[in-house]
Short mmCIF file of C-alpha atoms and ligand atoms in Angstrom, two decimals:
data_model
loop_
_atom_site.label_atom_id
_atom_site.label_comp_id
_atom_site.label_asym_id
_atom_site.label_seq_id
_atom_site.Cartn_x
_atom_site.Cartn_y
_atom_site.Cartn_z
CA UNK I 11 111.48 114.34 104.72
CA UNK I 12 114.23 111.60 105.48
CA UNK I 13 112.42 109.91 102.19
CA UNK I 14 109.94 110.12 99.64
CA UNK I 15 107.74 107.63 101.59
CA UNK I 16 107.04 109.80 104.62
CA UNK I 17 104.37 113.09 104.88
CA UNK I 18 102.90 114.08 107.41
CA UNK I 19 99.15 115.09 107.73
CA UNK I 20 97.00 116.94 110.22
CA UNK I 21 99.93 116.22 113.09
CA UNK I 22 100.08 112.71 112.33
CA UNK I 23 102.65 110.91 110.33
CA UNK I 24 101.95 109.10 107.51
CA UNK I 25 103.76 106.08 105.57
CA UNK I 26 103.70 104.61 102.58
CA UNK I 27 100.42 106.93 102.10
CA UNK I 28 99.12 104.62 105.36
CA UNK I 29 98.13 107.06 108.80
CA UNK I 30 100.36 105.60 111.20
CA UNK I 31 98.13 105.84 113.96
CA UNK I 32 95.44 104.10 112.20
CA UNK I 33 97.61 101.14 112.11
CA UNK I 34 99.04 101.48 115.54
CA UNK I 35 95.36 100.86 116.59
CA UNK I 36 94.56 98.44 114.05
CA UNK I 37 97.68 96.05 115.06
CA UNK I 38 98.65 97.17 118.07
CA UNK I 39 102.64 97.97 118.75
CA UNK I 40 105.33 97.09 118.20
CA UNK I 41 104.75 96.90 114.61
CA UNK I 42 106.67 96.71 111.79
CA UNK I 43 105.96 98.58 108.43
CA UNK I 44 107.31 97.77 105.14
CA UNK I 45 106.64 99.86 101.74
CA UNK I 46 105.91 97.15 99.42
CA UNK I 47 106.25 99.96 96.21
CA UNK I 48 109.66 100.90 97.77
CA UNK I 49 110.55 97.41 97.87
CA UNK I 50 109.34 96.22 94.22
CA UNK I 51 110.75 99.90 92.56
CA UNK I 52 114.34 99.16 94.20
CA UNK I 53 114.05 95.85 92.69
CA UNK I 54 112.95 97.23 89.31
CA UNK I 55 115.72 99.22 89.47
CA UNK I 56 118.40 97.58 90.38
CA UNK I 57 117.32 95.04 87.46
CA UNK I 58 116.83 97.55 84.75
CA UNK I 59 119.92 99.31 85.52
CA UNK I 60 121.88 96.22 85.25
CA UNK I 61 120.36 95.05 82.56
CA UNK I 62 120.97 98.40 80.61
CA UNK I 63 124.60 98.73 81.35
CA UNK I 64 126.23 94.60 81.71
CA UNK I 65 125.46 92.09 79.29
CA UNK I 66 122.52 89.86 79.07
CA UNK I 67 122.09 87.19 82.22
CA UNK I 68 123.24 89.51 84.23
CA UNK I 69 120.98 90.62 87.23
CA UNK I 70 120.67 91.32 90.93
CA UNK I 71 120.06 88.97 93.32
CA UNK I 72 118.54 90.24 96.77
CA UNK I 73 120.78 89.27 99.65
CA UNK I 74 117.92 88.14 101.99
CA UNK I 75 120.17 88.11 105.20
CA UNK I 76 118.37 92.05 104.94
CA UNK I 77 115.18 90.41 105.67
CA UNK I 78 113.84 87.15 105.26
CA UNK I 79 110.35 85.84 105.30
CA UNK I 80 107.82 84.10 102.33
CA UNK I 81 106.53 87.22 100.97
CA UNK I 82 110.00 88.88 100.51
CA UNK I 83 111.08 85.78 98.10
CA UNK I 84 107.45 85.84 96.33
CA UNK I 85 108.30 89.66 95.44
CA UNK I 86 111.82 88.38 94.08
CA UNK I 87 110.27 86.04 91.74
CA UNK I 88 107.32 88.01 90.95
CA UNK I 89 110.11 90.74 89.89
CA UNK I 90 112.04 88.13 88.02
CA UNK I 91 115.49 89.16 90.29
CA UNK I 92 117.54 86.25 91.86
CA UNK I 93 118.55 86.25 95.73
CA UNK I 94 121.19 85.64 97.89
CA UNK I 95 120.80 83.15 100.84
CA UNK I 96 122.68 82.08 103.83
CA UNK I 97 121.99 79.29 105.25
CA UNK I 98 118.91 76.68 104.74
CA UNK I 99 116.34 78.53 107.27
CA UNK I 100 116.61 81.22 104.34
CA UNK I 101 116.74 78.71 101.36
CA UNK I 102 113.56 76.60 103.03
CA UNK I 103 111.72 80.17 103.03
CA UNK I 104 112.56 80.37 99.66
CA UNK I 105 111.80 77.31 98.82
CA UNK I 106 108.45 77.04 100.73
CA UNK I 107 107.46 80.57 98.90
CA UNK I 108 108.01 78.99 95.79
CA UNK I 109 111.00 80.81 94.69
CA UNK I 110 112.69 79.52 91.20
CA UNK I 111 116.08 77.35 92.84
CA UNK I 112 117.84 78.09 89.79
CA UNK I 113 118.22 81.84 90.88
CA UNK I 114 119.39 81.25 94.03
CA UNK I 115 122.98 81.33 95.20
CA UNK I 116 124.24 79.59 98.22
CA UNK I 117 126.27 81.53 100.34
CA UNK I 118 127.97 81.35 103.77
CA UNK I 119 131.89 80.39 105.49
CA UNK I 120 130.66 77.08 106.85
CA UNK I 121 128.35 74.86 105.03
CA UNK I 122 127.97 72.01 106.87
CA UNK I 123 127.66 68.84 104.55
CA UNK I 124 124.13 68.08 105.49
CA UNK I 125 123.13 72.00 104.32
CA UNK I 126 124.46 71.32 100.92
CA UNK I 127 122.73 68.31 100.66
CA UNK I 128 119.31 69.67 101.67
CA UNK I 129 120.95 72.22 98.74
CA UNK I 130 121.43 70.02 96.04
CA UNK I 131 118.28 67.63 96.81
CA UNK I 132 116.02 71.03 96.28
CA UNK I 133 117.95 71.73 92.94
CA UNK I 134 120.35 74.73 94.20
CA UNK I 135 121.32 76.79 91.17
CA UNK I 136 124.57 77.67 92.70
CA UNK I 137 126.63 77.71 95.60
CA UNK I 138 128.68 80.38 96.34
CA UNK I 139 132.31 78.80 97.91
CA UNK I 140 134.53 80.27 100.51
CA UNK I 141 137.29 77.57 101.12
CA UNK I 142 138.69 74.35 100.33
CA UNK I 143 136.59 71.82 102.68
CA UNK I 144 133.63 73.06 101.12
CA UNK I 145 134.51 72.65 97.66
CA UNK I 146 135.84 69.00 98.15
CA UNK I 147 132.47 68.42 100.11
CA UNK I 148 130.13 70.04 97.47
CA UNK I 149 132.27 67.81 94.79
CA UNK I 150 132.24 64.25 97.15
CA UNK I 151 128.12 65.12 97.63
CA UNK I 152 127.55 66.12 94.17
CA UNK I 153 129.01 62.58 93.30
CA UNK I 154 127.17 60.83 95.64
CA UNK I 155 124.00 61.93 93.73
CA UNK I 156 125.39 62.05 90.60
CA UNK I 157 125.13 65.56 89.56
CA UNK I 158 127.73 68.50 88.78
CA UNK I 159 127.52 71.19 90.47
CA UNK I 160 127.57 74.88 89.60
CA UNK I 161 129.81 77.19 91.80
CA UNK I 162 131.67 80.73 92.38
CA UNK I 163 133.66 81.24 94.39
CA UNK I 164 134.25 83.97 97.25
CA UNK I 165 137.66 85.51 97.18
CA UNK I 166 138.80 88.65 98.79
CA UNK I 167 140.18 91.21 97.10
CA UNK I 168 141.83 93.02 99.70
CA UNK I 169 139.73 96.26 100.38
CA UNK I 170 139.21 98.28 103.23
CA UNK I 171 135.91 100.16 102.26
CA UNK I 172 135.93 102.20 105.59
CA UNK I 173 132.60 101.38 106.75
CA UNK I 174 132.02 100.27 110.60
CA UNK I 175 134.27 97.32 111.14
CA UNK I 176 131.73 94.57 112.28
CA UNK I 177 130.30 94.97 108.40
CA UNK I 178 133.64 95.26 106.62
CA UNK I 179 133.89 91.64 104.87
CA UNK I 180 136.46 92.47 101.87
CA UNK I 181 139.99 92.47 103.57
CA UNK I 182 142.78 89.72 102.89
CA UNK I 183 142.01 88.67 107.16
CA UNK I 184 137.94 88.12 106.50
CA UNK I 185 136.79 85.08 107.89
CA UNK I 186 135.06 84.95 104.34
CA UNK I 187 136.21 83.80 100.65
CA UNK I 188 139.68 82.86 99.70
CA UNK I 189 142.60 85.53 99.43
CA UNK I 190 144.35 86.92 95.81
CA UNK I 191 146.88 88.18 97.71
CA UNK I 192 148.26 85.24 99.36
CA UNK I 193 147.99 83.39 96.09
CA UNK I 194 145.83 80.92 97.52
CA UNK I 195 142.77 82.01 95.06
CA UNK I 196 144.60 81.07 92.16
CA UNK I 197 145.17 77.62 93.75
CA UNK I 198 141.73 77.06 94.88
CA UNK I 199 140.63 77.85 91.50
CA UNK I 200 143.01 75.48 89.75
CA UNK I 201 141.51 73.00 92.72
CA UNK I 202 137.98 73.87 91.04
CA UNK I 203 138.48 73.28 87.53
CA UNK I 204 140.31 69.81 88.38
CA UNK I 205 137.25 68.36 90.12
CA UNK I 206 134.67 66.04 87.97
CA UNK I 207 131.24 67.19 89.88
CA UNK I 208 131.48 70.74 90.29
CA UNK I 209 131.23 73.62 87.87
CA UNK I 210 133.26 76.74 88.05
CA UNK I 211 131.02 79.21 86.70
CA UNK I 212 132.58 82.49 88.52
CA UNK I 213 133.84 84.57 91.03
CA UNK I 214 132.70 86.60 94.10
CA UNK I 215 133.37 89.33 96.35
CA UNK I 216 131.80 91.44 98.76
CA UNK I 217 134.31 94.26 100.51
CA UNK I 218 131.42 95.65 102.83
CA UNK I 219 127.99 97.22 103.92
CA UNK I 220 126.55 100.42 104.01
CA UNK I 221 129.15 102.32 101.77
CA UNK I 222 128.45 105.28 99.54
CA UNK I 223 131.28 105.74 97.33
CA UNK I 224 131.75 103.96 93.92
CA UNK I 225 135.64 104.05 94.18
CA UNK I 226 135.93 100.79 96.75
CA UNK I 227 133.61 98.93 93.86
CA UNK I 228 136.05 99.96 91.22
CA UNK I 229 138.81 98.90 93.45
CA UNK I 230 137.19 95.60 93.84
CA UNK I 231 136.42 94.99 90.68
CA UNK I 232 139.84 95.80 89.22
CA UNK I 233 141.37 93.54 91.20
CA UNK I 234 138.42 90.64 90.18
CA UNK I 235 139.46 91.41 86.96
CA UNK I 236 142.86 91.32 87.32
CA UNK I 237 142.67 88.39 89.10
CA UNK I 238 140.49 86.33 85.74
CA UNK I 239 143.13 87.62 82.99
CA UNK I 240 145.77 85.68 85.93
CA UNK I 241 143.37 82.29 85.82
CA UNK I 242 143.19 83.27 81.98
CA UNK I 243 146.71 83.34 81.21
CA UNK I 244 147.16 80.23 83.89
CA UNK I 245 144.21 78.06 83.29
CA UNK I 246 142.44 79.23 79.81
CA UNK I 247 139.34 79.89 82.60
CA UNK I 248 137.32 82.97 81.98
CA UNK I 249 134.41 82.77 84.20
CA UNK I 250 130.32 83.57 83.33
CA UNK I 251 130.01 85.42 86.28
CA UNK I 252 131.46 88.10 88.55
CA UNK I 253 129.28 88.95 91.41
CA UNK I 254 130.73 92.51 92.90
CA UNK I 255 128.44 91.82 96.27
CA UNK I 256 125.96 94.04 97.59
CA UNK I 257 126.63 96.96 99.85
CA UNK I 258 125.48 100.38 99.12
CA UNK I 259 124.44 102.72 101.82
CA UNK I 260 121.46 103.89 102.77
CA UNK I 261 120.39 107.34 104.52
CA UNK I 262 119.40 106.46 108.25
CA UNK I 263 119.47 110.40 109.46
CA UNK I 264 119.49 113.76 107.46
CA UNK I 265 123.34 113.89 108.14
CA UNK I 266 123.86 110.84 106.09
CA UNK I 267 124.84 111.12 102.46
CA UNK I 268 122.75 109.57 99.21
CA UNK I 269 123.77 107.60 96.84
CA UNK I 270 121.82 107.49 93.27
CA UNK I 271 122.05 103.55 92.58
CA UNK I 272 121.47 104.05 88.99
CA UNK I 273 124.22 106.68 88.41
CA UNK I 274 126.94 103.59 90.67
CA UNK I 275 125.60 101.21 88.63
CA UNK I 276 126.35 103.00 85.38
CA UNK I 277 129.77 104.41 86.56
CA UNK I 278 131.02 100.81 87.60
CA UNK I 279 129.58 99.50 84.38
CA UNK I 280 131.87 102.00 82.30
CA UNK I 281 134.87 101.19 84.53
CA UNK I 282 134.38 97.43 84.10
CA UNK I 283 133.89 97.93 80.32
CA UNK I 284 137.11 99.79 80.28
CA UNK I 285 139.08 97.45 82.27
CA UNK I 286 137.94 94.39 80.20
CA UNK I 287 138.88 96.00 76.84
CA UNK I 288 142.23 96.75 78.37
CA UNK I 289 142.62 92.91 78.42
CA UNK I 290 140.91 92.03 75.78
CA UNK I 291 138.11 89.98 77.97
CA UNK I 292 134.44 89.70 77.04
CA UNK I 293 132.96 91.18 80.02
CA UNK I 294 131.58 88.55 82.38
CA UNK I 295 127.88 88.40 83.02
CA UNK I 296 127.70 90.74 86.48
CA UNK I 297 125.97 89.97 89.70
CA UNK I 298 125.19 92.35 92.55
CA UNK I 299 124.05 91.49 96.15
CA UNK I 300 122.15 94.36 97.33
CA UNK I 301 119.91 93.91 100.46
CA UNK I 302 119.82 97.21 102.45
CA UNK I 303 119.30 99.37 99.46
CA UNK I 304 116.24 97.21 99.28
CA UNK I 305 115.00 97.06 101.93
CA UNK I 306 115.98 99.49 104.53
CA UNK I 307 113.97 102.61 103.67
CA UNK I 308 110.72 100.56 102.86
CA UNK I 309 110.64 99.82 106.83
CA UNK I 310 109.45 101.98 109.44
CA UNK I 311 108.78 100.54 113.47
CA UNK I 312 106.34 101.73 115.54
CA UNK I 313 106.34 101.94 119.30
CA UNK I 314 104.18 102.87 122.38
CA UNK I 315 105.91 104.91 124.80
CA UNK I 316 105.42 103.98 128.55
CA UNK I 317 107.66 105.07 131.25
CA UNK I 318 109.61 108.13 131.17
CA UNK I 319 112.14 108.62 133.70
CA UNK I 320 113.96 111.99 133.87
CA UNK I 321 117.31 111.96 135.57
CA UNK I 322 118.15 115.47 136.64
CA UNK I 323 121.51 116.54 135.20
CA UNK I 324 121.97 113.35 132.73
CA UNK I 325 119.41 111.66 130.69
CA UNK I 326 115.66 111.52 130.05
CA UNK I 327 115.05 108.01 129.53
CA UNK I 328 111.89 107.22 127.09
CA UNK I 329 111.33 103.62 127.32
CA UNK I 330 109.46 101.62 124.74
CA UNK I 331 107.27 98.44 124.15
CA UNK I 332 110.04 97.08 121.63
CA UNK I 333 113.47 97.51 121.70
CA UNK I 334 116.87 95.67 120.91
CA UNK I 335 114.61 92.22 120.40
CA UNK I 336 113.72 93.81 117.25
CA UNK I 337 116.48 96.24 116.88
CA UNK I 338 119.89 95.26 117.62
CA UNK I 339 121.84 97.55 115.43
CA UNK I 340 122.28 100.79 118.39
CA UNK I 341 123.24 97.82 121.01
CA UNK I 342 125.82 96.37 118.18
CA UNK I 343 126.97 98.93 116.14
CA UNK I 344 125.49 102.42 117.29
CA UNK I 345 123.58 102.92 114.51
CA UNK I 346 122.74 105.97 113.59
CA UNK I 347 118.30 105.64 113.65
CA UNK I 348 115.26 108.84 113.23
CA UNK I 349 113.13 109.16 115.50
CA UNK I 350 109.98 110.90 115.76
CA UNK I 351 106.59 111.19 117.23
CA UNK I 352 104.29 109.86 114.69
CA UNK I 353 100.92 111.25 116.52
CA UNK I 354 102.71 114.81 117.86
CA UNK I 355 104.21 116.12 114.55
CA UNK I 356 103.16 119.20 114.37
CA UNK I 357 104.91 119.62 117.97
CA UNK I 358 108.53 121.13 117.93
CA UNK I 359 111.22 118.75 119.04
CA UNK I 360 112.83 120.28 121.65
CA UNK I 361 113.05 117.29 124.38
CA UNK I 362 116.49 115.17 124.59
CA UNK I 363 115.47 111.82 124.83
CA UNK I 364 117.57 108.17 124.80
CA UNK I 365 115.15 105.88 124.41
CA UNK I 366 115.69 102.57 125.31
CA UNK I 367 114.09 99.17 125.18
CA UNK I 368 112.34 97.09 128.16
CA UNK I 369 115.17 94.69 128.02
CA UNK I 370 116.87 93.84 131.37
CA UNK I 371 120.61 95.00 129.68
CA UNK I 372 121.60 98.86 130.61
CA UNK I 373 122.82 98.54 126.86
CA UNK I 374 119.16 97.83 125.53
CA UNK I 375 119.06 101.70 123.44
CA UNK I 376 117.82 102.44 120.21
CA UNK I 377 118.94 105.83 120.23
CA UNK I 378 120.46 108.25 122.83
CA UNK I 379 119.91 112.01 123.29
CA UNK I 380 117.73 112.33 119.80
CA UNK I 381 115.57 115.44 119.44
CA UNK I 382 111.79 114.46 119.88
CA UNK I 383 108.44 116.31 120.68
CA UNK I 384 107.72 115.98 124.54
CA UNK I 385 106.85 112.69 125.04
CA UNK I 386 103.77 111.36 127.43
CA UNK I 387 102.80 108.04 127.96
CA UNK I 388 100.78 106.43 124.88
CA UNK I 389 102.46 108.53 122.43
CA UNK I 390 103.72 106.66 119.16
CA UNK I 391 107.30 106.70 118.35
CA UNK I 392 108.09 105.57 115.01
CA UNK I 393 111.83 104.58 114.22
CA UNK I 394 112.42 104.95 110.53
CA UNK I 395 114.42 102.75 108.23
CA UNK I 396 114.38 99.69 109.98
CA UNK I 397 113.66 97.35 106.85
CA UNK I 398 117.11 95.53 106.38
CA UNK I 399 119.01 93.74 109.80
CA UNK I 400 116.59 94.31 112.09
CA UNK I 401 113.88 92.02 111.99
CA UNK I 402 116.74 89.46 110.59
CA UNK I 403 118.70 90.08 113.53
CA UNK I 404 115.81 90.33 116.17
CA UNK I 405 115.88 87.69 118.75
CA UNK I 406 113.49 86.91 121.96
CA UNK I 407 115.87 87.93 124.97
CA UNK I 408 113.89 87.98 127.95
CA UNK I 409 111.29 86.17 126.26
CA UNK I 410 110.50 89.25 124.63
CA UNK I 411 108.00 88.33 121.57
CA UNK I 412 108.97 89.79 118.16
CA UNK I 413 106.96 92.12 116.50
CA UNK I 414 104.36 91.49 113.05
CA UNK I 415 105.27 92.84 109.65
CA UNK I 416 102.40 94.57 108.18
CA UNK I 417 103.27 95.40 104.00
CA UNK I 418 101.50 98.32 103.28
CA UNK I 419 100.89 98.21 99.32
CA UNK I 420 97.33 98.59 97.74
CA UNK I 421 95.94 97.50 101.13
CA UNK I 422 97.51 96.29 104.18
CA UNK I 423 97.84 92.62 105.23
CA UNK I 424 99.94 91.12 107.51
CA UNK I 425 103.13 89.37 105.93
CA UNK I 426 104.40 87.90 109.14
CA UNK I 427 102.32 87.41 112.38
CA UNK I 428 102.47 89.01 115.95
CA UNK I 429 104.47 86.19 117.77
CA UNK I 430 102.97 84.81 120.88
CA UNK I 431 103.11 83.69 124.51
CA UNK I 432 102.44 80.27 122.79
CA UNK I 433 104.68 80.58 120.00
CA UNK I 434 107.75 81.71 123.26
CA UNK I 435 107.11 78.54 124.81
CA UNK I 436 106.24 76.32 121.77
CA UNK I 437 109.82 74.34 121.65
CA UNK I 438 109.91 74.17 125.45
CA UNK I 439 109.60 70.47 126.59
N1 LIG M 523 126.44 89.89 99.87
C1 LIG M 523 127.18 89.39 100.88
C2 LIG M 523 128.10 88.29 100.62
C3 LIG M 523 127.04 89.91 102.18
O1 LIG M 523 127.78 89.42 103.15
C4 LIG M 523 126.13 90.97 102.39
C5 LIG M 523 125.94 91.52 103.73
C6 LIG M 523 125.37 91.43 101.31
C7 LIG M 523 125.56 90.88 100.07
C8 LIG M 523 124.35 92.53 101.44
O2 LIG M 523 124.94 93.74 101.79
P1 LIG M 523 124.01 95.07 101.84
O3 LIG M 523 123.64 95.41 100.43
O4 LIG M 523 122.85 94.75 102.69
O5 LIG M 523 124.90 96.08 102.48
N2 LIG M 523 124.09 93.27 110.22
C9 LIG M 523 124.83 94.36 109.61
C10 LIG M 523 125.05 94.16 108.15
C11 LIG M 523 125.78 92.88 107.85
C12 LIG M 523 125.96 92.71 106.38
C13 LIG M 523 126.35 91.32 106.10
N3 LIG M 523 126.54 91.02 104.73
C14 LIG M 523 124.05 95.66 109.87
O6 LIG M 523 123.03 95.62 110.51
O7 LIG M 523 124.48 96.72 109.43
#
């Protein structure tokens, strides 16, 4: 199947080694599955692979923008990786899970001042700086309390990864980091190293998500390099860090390609090796960012279906009790998603269905025209790899309540609970 997670027994599909149906009647639907084995083995991996092939101290960090919530920053610490956060709703999970400060890095285009004090009062390893204001507020704060601190910053190297464009973060026009190409890196960095309470300690870039070739990580990284023999030569500043981002695909549909993380890992390694020794630079420590190859395949979402509605001539409409509210990424980006009917799998799947969410928005889809076994009313849909960007991005539109997140590992227990009618209404005055 799609991946190793998924079998199927006597019709029914099962996950993580879990019966689906059995927990479709246990917790109701909509419900959200995670793998916690997938999760903690892509971890494992991602650290022993970088750990094997860069020098010492150097080590993922999961960008939790994938999916944030206490247990995903106790499985970080527990498997000794840093993470990536974006704003202080993330870094207050993190801290409030108990997640070591010193391995977190700060990311994000506009800190406001009061975020990077909440930062730096909870003992922020680093932040991770896109433009001037920011770095002359982190230094005028940092003062203030009497501190330095440590920093890299986000530049952009000027890549076009060709990935959707919504996700594409690496050209010279991102809203994010500071350009080489304009020369305006190499001026924020002399910026850096003149100010008393912060500590240049690297450099960052992300070009993109969702992108299966090692060539645009090359790219990037040539230019990151060619960019610290510049501040070298300029400055005498070789940095401890280069974080190369996050960003490597994952396999939504059996058309998708694969990509064998170890095997990138090791063939950007070599490539960074031979690009240092061509200048003669002791290779940096290396950071990566990944969240999606984390996640995503560890996360399955299960659905009742309710009322179907065949238009003669057009579409066969298979409407759902979840929907864009926990999965925006068809309504955004049509995203590519499997579907299939965890309780009729033995069936063939020779119906046409678009099924779409209860949302009041004709644009409320998680998938047109997919292949699925002849739905009736009751049946349970399960839409696989839904672990990264779609709980994150899930919102309550039509006072729609979000979903629970049920980790399946040596038993199942619910990581995040079924919001409420009470919970909808709970800020209302
Ligand atoms: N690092 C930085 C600075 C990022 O901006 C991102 C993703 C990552 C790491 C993690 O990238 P990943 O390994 O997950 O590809 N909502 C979109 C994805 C937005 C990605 C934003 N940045 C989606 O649903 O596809």
């Amino acid at each position: 199947m799609l991946h190793e997670n998924l079998s199927v027994k006597n019709g029914r599909l099962h996950f993580a080694g879990y019966d689906t149906i059995e927990l479709c009647e246990r917790y109701q639907t909509p419900l959200m599955l995670l793998d916690e084995n997938m999760i903690r083995s892509n971890m494992a991996l991602y650290k022993s692979v970088i750990s094997e092939f860069f020098p010492a101290g150097s080590m993922p960090l999961y960008a939790s923008k994938a999916l944030s919530f206490k247990e995903m920053y106790r499985i970080c610490k527990d498997e000794g990786i840093g993470t990536d956060i974006v704003s202080i709703g993330e870094l207050y999970t993190a801290i409030s899970a108990g997640f070591p400060l010193e391995r977190a890095f700060f990311h994000g285009n506009n800190k406001l001042d009061s975020d990077i004090e909440f930062a730096i009062d909870n003992g922020l390893g680093y932040f991770i700086v896109d433009t001037y204001d920011e770095l002359y507020a982190i230094d005028r704060i940092a003062k203030e309390k009497s501190i330095v601190q440590k920093l890299l910053l986000r530049l952009t190297p000027g890549i076009d990864p060709h990935t959707h464009a919504a996700i594409s973060t690496g050209k010279v026009d991102s809203k994010f980091g500071t350009a080489i190409e304009t020369g305006q890196a190499l001026e924020i960095v002399k910026v850096a190293l003149s100010l008393e309470n912060v500590k240049l300690c690297g450099f960052h870039c992300h070009i993109g998500s969702q992108i299966f070739e090692i060539s645009p990580f090359c790219n990037a990284s040539d230019i990151m390099l060619d960019f610290i023999n510049q501040t070298r030569k300029e400055f005498g500043f070789v940095p401890e860090y280069l974080n190369l981002g996050g960003g490597f695909g994952v396999r939504y549909v059996e058309s998708h390609g694969t990509i064998d993380i170890r095997q990138a890992i090791k063939d950007i390694a070599s490539h960074v090796k031979a690009k240092c020794q061509e200048y003669n630079l002791e290779m940096p420590k290396i950071l990566f960012e990944p969240g999606r190859s984390i996640v995503a395949a560890a996360g399955m979402t299960l659905y009742t279906v309710g009322s179907i509605k065949e238009i003669k001539g057009y579409k066969n409409y298979v409407s759902i009790d979840g929907g864009m509210t926990d999965n925006p990424r068809y309504a955004l980006y049509q995203s590519d998603y499997t579907v299939l009917t965890a309780n009729k799998m033995d069936e063939p799947t020779n119906y046409t269905a678009t099924i779409a969410g209860r949302c009041c928005e004709s644009g409320d889809l998680i998938q047109e025209d997919v292949q699925i076994a002849k739905p009736t009313r009751g049946d349970k849909l399960a839409v696989l790899v839904t672990g990264a960007y779609n709980y994150s991005m899930a919102s309550n539109y039509n006072k729609v309540a979000r979903p629970p997140i049920v980790m399946l590992g040596k038993t199942d227990r619910v990581v995040v609970k079924r919001e409420t009618l009470e919970h909808l209404t709970a800020l209302d005055v």
